[in-house]
Amino acid sequence: MACKFACVYNYGARTPSSSLSRYTNQKRCRVYSIFIERIMCEIHVKASLKIGTLHYSENKFFIYLKLSIKCTYMRELLNQNALKYTRLKIEEVSNKAITLEPENTLLDARNTLLRFNISRIVIARNNKALGIITEKDISRILYAELQHRQFKEIRLDEVMNKNLIEVNEEKELKFCAKLMLEHNISSLLVLDEDSLLKGIVTKSDLVDSYAKHYANRKLVEDLVQKYMTKKVLTVGPDEPIHMALMLMTDNKVSRVVVTRNRKPVGTITGRDLLPISLLFGTGINGHRWHISEPAEARRREQILIPSGIKAIFLAMDVMKYDPITITSDSDLSEAAHIMMRNRISGIPVVDSDNILAGIITKTDIIKRLASDN
């Protein structure tokens, strides 16, 4: 009898007993249903079962068996849902692209980013994509460009990224994730059959779908600790934003964490720098910086000596205070939910003492999607 019970336990754990009648069209479920019913009929009310070192009465065993089957079924159902996610097409998650023309200025781009609460703008003419400008590009300009012109004097075709990666609507999300990682980009332009701009798909679109389709799987391989970045770029609250800009530009990242005593007290992203970008190329009260271009070039070569607005503002002046944090044993889908609900791209990971242990970003979730089998 114990042998038969062991068989029921092993086989039954794959199929939900509470839902067998709903899935009679599946051969495996029908076989398990008949097998379990026969074994139940043979059990005496006072019988007991020993599996390893665990003892179960008849009633307790079947309660345990039912719960075990149900949990296993839910895991299988969630895995099937995740598999469907990787097979989604771009057309199911992409959005209409916000565009500007090449003659528009960097000030127009800055204002549009803030108005629509987006992180990138496609530069196009006659529905043909020519380039793209992002928050990260503006951070780079703030750090690297000479401050002899204001944003309203810089045309987009001077600074836009012309290296565009384009896909058609029929590509699957896993393919998109791999393509983004391969080219170290955060968006893909979607073209129609005539090679005209149809839309855009971003890391946010992929992460949003991930949050919905991978929720509650609670698998060890989906924990934050496996995918988080342990090396975190940090600055102090009283350091000039020059340091934040330098770290973001040199490491090609979109954020730094502001820490005090190894505990996160804020974050700085490209979006946090947009408000002060209006002062780019100007001095106090709107006057130009009175410094020659050769002198500015020499100053720029000395990377630890900030100038202009990079010297005036401190990290505490632009950072977002009291950042949302997460622990390393949290589920990756939970991190995705937090990012999408709060419209952020990264979450500091802390230990039990609130000490910074890493950071989990949209890019890390994209890596999970790209590696999914």
Coordinates of C-alpha atoms in Angstrom, one line a residue:
M1 CA 0.0 0.0 0.0
A2 CA 2.8 2.4 0.9
C3 CA 4.2 1.8 -2.5
K4 CA 1.0 2.7 -4.2
F5 CA 0.8 5.9 -2.1
A6 CA 4.2 6.8 -3.1
C7 CA 3.1 6.4 -6.7
V8 CA 0.1 8.6 -6.1
Y9 CA 2.2 11.3 -4.5
N10 CA 4.8 11.3 -7.3
Y11 CA 2.3 11.3 -10.1
G12 CA -0.4 13.4 -8.5
A13 CA 2.0 16.2 -7.7
R14 CA 2.0 17.1 -11.3
T15 CA -1.8 17.5 -11.7
P16 CA -4.4 19.6 -9.9
S17 CA -6.9 17.3 -8.2
S18 CA -9.4 20.1 -7.7
S19 CA -9.4 20.9 -11.4
L20 CA -9.2 17.4 -12.9
S21 CA -12.7 17.4 -14.2
R22 CA -12.0 20.7 -16.0
Y23 CA -9.1 19.3 -17.9
T24 CA -10.4 15.9 -18.9
N25 CA -9.3 16.6 -22.4
Q26 CA -5.8 16.1 -21.3
K27 CA -4.8 12.5 -21.4
R28 CA -2.4 12.9 -18.5
C29 CA -5.0 14.3 -16.2
R30 CA -7.5 11.5 -17.0
V31 CA -5.0 8.9 -16.2
Y32 CA -4.0 10.5 -12.9
S33 CA -7.7 11.0 -11.9
I34 CA -8.5 7.3 -12.4
F35 CA -5.4 6.2 -10.6
I36 CA -6.0 8.4 -7.6
E37 CA -9.6 7.3 -7.2
R38 CA -8.7 3.6 -7.2
I39 CA -6.0 4.1 -4.6
M40 CA -8.4 6.1 -2.4
C41 CA -10.9 3.3 -2.5
E42 CA -8.4 0.9 -1.2
I43 CA -7.4 2.9 1.9
H44 CA -8.7 2.0 5.2
V45 CA -9.9 4.9 7.4
K46 CA -7.4 4.2 10.1
A47 CA -4.5 3.5 7.8
S48 CA -1.3 5.5 8.0
L49 CA 1.4 6.3 5.5
K50 CA 5.1 6.7 5.9
I51 CA 7.1 8.6 3.2
G52 CA 10.7 8.9 4.3
T53 CA 10.6 10.1 7.9
L54 CA 7.2 11.8 7.6
H55 CA 4.0 10.2 8.9
Y56 CA 0.6 11.2 7.6
S57 CA -2.8 10.0 8.6
E58 CA -5.1 9.2 5.7
N59 CA -7.0 12.6 5.9
K60 CA -3.8 14.6 6.5
F61 CA -2.1 12.9 3.6
F62 CA -4.8 13.8 1.1
I63 CA -5.0 17.4 2.3
Y64 CA -1.3 17.6 1.8
L65 CA -1.6 15.8 -1.5
K66 CA -4.3 18.2 -2.7
L67 CA -2.3 21.3 -1.7
S68 CA 0.8 19.9 -3.3
I69 CA -1.0 19.2 -6.5
K70 CA -2.6 22.7 -6.5
C71 CA 0.7 24.5 -5.9
T72 CA 2.4 22.4 -8.6
Y73 CA -0.4 23.2 -11.0
M74 CA -0.2 26.9 -10.3
R75 CA 3.6 26.8 -11.0
E76 CA 3.0 25.1 -14.3
L77 CA 0.2 27.6 -15.2
L78 CA 2.5 30.5 -14.4
N79 CA 5.3 29.0 -16.4
Q80 CA 2.9 28.6 -19.4
N81 CA 2.0 32.2 -18.9
A82 CA 5.6 33.2 -19.0
L83 CA 6.2 31.2 -22.1
K84 CA 3.3 33.0 -23.8
Y85 CA 5.0 36.3 -22.9
T86 CA 8.3 35.4 -24.7
R87 CA 6.1 34.6 -27.8
L88 CA 4.3 37.9 -27.8
K89 CA 4.9 40.0 -30.9
I90 CA 6.2 43.6 -30.9
E91 CA 2.9 44.9 -32.3
E92 CA 1.3 43.8 -29.0
V93 CA 3.5 46.0 -26.8
S94 CA 4.8 48.8 -28.9
N95 CA 3.6 52.4 -28.7
K96 CA 3.4 55.3 -31.0
A97 CA 6.6 57.3 -31.1
I98 CA 6.8 60.9 -30.1
T99 CA 8.7 62.7 -32.8
L100 CA 10.4 66.0 -33.6
E101 CA 12.1 67.3 -36.7
P102 CA 15.8 67.8 -37.3
E103 CA 15.4 71.6 -37.2
N104 CA 14.0 71.5 -33.7
T105 CA 16.3 72.4 -30.9
L106 CA 17.6 70.6 -27.8
L107 CA 15.3 72.9 -25.8
D108 CA 12.3 71.5 -27.7
A109 CA 13.4 68.0 -27.0
R110 CA 13.9 68.8 -23.3
N111 CA 10.4 70.3 -23.0
T112 CA 8.9 67.4 -24.9
L113 CA 10.5 64.8 -22.7
L114 CA 9.1 66.5 -19.6
R115 CA 5.6 67.2 -21.2
F116 CA 5.0 63.6 -22.2
N117 CA 7.0 62.0 -19.3
I118 CA 9.1 59.9 -21.7
S119 CA 12.8 59.2 -21.9
R120 CA 13.4 59.4 -25.7
I121 CA 12.2 61.2 -28.8
V122 CA 12.5 60.0 -32.4
I123 CA 13.8 62.6 -34.9
A124 CA 11.9 62.1 -38.2
R125 CA 10.8 63.7 -41.4
N126 CA 7.9 62.5 -43.6
N127 CA 7.5 59.5 -41.2
K128 CA 11.1 58.4 -41.9
A129 CA 13.2 58.0 -38.8
L130 CA 16.5 59.9 -38.9
G131 CA 17.8 59.7 -35.4
I132 CA 16.9 59.6 -31.7
I133 CA 17.6 61.7 -28.6
T134 CA 17.4 60.5 -25.0
E135 CA 17.7 61.7 -21.5
K136 CA 21.1 60.0 -21.4
D137 CA 22.2 62.0 -24.4
I138 CA 21.3 65.2 -22.6
S139 CA 23.3 64.1 -19.5
R140 CA 26.3 63.5 -21.8
I141 CA 25.9 67.0 -23.4
L142 CA 25.7 68.6 -20.0
Y143 CA 28.9 67.0 -19.0
A144 CA 31.0 66.9 -22.2
E145 CA 29.9 69.8 -24.4
L146 CA 31.4 73.3 -24.2
Q147 CA 29.1 75.7 -22.5
H148 CA 29.2 78.5 -25.1
R149 CA 25.7 77.8 -26.5
Q150 CA 22.3 77.4 -24.9
F151 CA 19.9 74.5 -25.5
K152 CA 17.7 76.7 -27.7
E153 CA 20.7 77.2 -30.0
I154 CA 21.6 73.6 -30.5
R155 CA 19.8 71.8 -33.3
L156 CA 18.8 68.2 -32.9
D157 CA 20.5 67.0 -36.1
E158 CA 23.8 68.1 -34.4
V159 CA 23.5 65.9 -31.4
M160 CA 21.0 63.1 -32.2
N161 CA 22.1 59.5 -32.3
K162 CA 21.9 58.3 -36.0
N163 CA 22.7 54.7 -35.3
L164 CA 19.2 53.3 -35.3
I165 CA 18.2 49.7 -34.8
E166 CA 14.9 48.9 -36.5
V167 CA 12.6 45.8 -36.4
N168 CA 9.3 44.8 -37.9
E169 CA 6.2 44.1 -35.9
E170 CA 6.3 40.3 -36.2
K171 CA 9.5 39.9 -34.1
E172 CA 9.1 38.3 -30.7
L173 CA 9.9 40.0 -27.4
K174 CA 12.8 37.6 -26.6
F175 CA 14.4 38.6 -29.9
C176 CA 14.0 42.3 -29.0
A177 CA 15.5 41.7 -25.6
K178 CA 18.6 40.1 -27.1
L179 CA 18.9 42.8 -29.7
M180 CA 18.8 45.6 -27.1
L181 CA 21.5 43.9 -25.0
E182 CA 23.6 43.2 -28.1
H183 CA 23.6 46.9 -29.1
N184 CA 23.5 48.3 -25.6
I185 CA 20.3 50.3 -26.3
S186 CA 17.0 50.9 -24.6
S187 CA 14.6 51.0 -27.6
L188 CA 13.9 49.7 -31.0
L189 CA 12.1 51.5 -33.8
V190 CA 9.2 49.6 -35.3
L191 CA 8.8 49.9 -39.1
D192 CA 5.9 48.8 -41.3
E193 CA 6.2 47.0 -44.7
D194 CA 7.1 50.3 -46.4
S195 CA 9.9 51.0 -44.0
L196 CA 7.9 53.9 -42.5
L197 CA 8.0 54.6 -38.8
K198 CA 5.1 52.6 -37.1
G199 CA 6.1 53.0 -33.4
I200 CA 8.7 52.3 -30.8
V201 CA 9.3 49.5 -28.3
T202 CA 11.4 50.3 -25.2
K203 CA 12.8 48.4 -22.2
S204 CA 9.8 49.8 -20.2
D205 CA 7.4 48.1 -22.6
L206 CA 9.2 44.7 -22.1
V207 CA 9.5 45.2 -18.3
D208 CA 5.8 46.1 -18.1
S209 CA 4.8 42.9 -19.9
Y210 CA 7.2 40.9 -17.8
A211 CA 5.6 42.2 -14.6
K212 CA 2.2 41.0 -15.8
H213 CA 3.2 37.6 -17.2
Y214 CA 5.9 36.5 -14.7
A215 CA 4.1 37.6 -11.5
N216 CA 4.1 35.3 -8.5
R217 CA 6.2 32.5 -10.0
K218 CA 8.4 32.5 -6.8
L219 CA 11.2 30.6 -8.5
V220 CA 14.7 30.6 -7.1
E221 CA 16.1 31.5 -10.5
D222 CA 13.9 34.6 -10.6
L223 CA 15.2 36.2 -7.4
V224 CA 16.6 39.7 -7.5
Q225 CA 19.9 38.6 -6.0
K226 CA 20.7 36.5 -9.2
Y227 CA 20.3 39.4 -11.6
M228 CA 21.1 42.6 -9.6
T229 CA 24.3 44.5 -10.3
K230 CA 26.5 44.4 -7.1
K231 CA 28.8 47.2 -8.2
V232 CA 26.8 50.4 -7.7
L233 CA 28.0 53.9 -8.8
T234 CA 27.5 56.3 -5.9
V235 CA 28.1 59.9 -4.9
G236 CA 27.7 61.8 -1.7
P237 CA 24.9 64.3 -1.1
D238 CA 27.4 67.2 -0.9
E239 CA 29.3 66.3 -4.0
P240 CA 28.8 68.5 -7.1
I241 CA 26.6 67.1 -9.9
H242 CA 29.8 67.1 -12.0
M243 CA 30.7 63.8 -10.3
A244 CA 27.3 62.3 -11.0
L245 CA 27.5 63.4 -14.7
M246 CA 31.0 62.0 -15.0
L247 CA 30.0 58.6 -13.6
M248 CA 26.9 58.4 -15.8
T249 CA 28.7 59.4 -18.9
D250 CA 31.9 57.4 -18.5
N251 CA 30.0 54.2 -17.5
K252 CA 27.1 54.8 -20.0
V253 CA 24.4 54.4 -17.3
S254 CA 21.3 56.3 -16.6
R255 CA 21.5 56.7 -12.8
V256 CA 23.7 56.9 -9.7
V257 CA 22.7 56.3 -6.1
V258 CA 23.3 59.0 -3.5
T259 CA 24.6 57.5 -0.2
R260 CA 25.4 58.5 3.3
N261 CA 27.2 56.0 5.5
R262 CA 26.7 53.3 2.8
K263 CA 22.9 53.8 3.0
P264 CA 20.9 55.1 0.0
V265 CA 19.4 58.5 0.6
G266 CA 18.6 59.4 -3.0
T267 CA 19.0 58.7 -6.7
I268 CA 20.0 60.9 -9.6
T269 CA 18.9 60.1 -13.1
G270 CA 18.9 61.8 -16.5
R271 CA 15.4 63.1 -15.8
D272 CA 16.4 64.8 -12.6
L273 CA 18.9 66.8 -14.6
L274 CA 16.4 68.2 -17.1
P275 CA 15.2 71.1 -15.0
I276 CA 18.7 72.5 -14.6
S277 CA 19.5 72.1 -18.2
L278 CA 17.9 75.4 -18.9
L279 CA 21.0 77.0 -17.3
F280 CA 23.4 75.3 -19.7
G281 CA 25.4 77.9 -21.5
T282 CA 24.4 80.7 -19.2
G283 CA 25.7 82.2 -16.0
I284 CA 24.0 83.7 -13.0
N285 CA 20.7 85.4 -13.8
G286 CA 20.8 84.4 -17.5
H287 CA 24.2 85.9 -18.4
R288 CA 26.6 83.9 -20.5
W289 CA 29.6 82.1 -18.8
H290 CA 32.5 84.6 -19.4
I291 CA 35.1 82.0 -20.2
S292 CA 36.9 81.5 -23.5
E293 CA 36.5 78.2 -25.5
P294 CA 40.3 77.3 -25.1
A295 CA 40.0 77.9 -21.3
E296 CA 36.8 75.8 -21.2
A297 CA 38.5 73.0 -23.1
R298 CA 41.5 73.0 -20.7
R299 CA 39.1 72.9 -17.8
R300 CA 37.2 70.0 -19.3
E301 CA 40.3 68.0 -19.6
Q302 CA 40.8 68.2 -15.8
I303 CA 37.8 66.0 -15.1
L304 CA 37.9 66.5 -11.3
I305 CA 37.6 70.3 -11.6
P306 CA 34.0 71.2 -12.5
S307 CA 32.9 74.4 -14.1
G308 CA 29.6 76.2 -14.8
I309 CA 26.4 74.6 -13.6
K310 CA 28.4 71.5 -12.8
A311 CA 30.1 73.4 -10.0
I312 CA 27.1 75.3 -8.7
F313 CA 24.6 72.4 -8.1
L314 CA 25.2 69.6 -5.6
A315 CA 23.8 66.1 -5.7
M316 CA 21.4 67.0 -2.9
D317 CA 20.0 69.8 -5.1
V318 CA 18.7 67.6 -7.9
M319 CA 18.4 64.1 -6.4
K320 CA 15.1 62.3 -5.6
Y321 CA 15.0 61.8 -1.8
D322 CA 14.1 58.6 0.1
P323 CA 14.4 56.2 -2.8
I324 CA 12.3 53.0 -3.0
T325 CA 14.4 50.0 -2.1
I326 CA 14.1 46.2 -2.4
T327 CA 15.8 43.2 -0.8
S328 CA 17.8 40.6 -2.7
D329 CA 15.4 37.8 -1.8
S330 CA 12.5 39.5 -3.5
D331 CA 11.0 38.1 -6.7
L332 CA 12.2 39.7 -10.0
S333 CA 8.6 40.3 -11.1
E334 CA 8.0 42.3 -7.9
A335 CA 10.9 44.6 -8.8
A336 CA 9.4 44.9 -12.3
H337 CA 6.0 45.9 -10.7
I338 CA 7.7 48.5 -8.5
M339 CA 9.5 50.0 -11.5
M340 CA 6.4 50.3 -13.6
R341 CA 4.1 51.5 -10.8
N342 CA 6.6 54.3 -9.8
R343 CA 7.9 55.0 -13.3
I344 CA 11.5 54.4 -12.3
S345 CA 14.3 52.5 -14.1
G346 CA 16.2 51.1 -11.2
I347 CA 15.8 50.1 -7.5
P348 CA 18.6 50.1 -4.9
V349 CA 19.0 46.7 -3.3
V350 CA 19.6 46.8 0.5
D351 CA 20.3 44.3 3.2
S352 CA 18.6 43.9 6.6
D353 CA 20.5 47.0 7.9
N354 CA 19.5 49.1 4.9
I355 CA 23.1 49.0 3.7
L356 CA 23.4 49.3 -0.1
A357 CA 24.1 45.8 -1.6
G358 CA 23.4 46.4 -5.2
I359 CA 20.9 47.7 -7.7
I360 CA 18.3 46.1 -10.0
T361 CA 17.5 47.8 -13.2
K362 CA 15.3 47.3 -16.3
T363 CA 18.4 46.1 -18.1
D364 CA 18.8 43.3 -15.6
I365 CA 15.2 42.2 -16.2
I366 CA 15.8 42.3 -19.9
K367 CA 18.7 40.0 -19.4
R368 CA 16.4 37.6 -17.6
L369 CA 14.0 37.7 -20.5
A370 CA 16.8 37.2 -23.1
S371 CA 18.0 34.1 -21.2
D372 CA 14.6 32.5 -20.8
N373 CA 14.3 29.1 -22.4

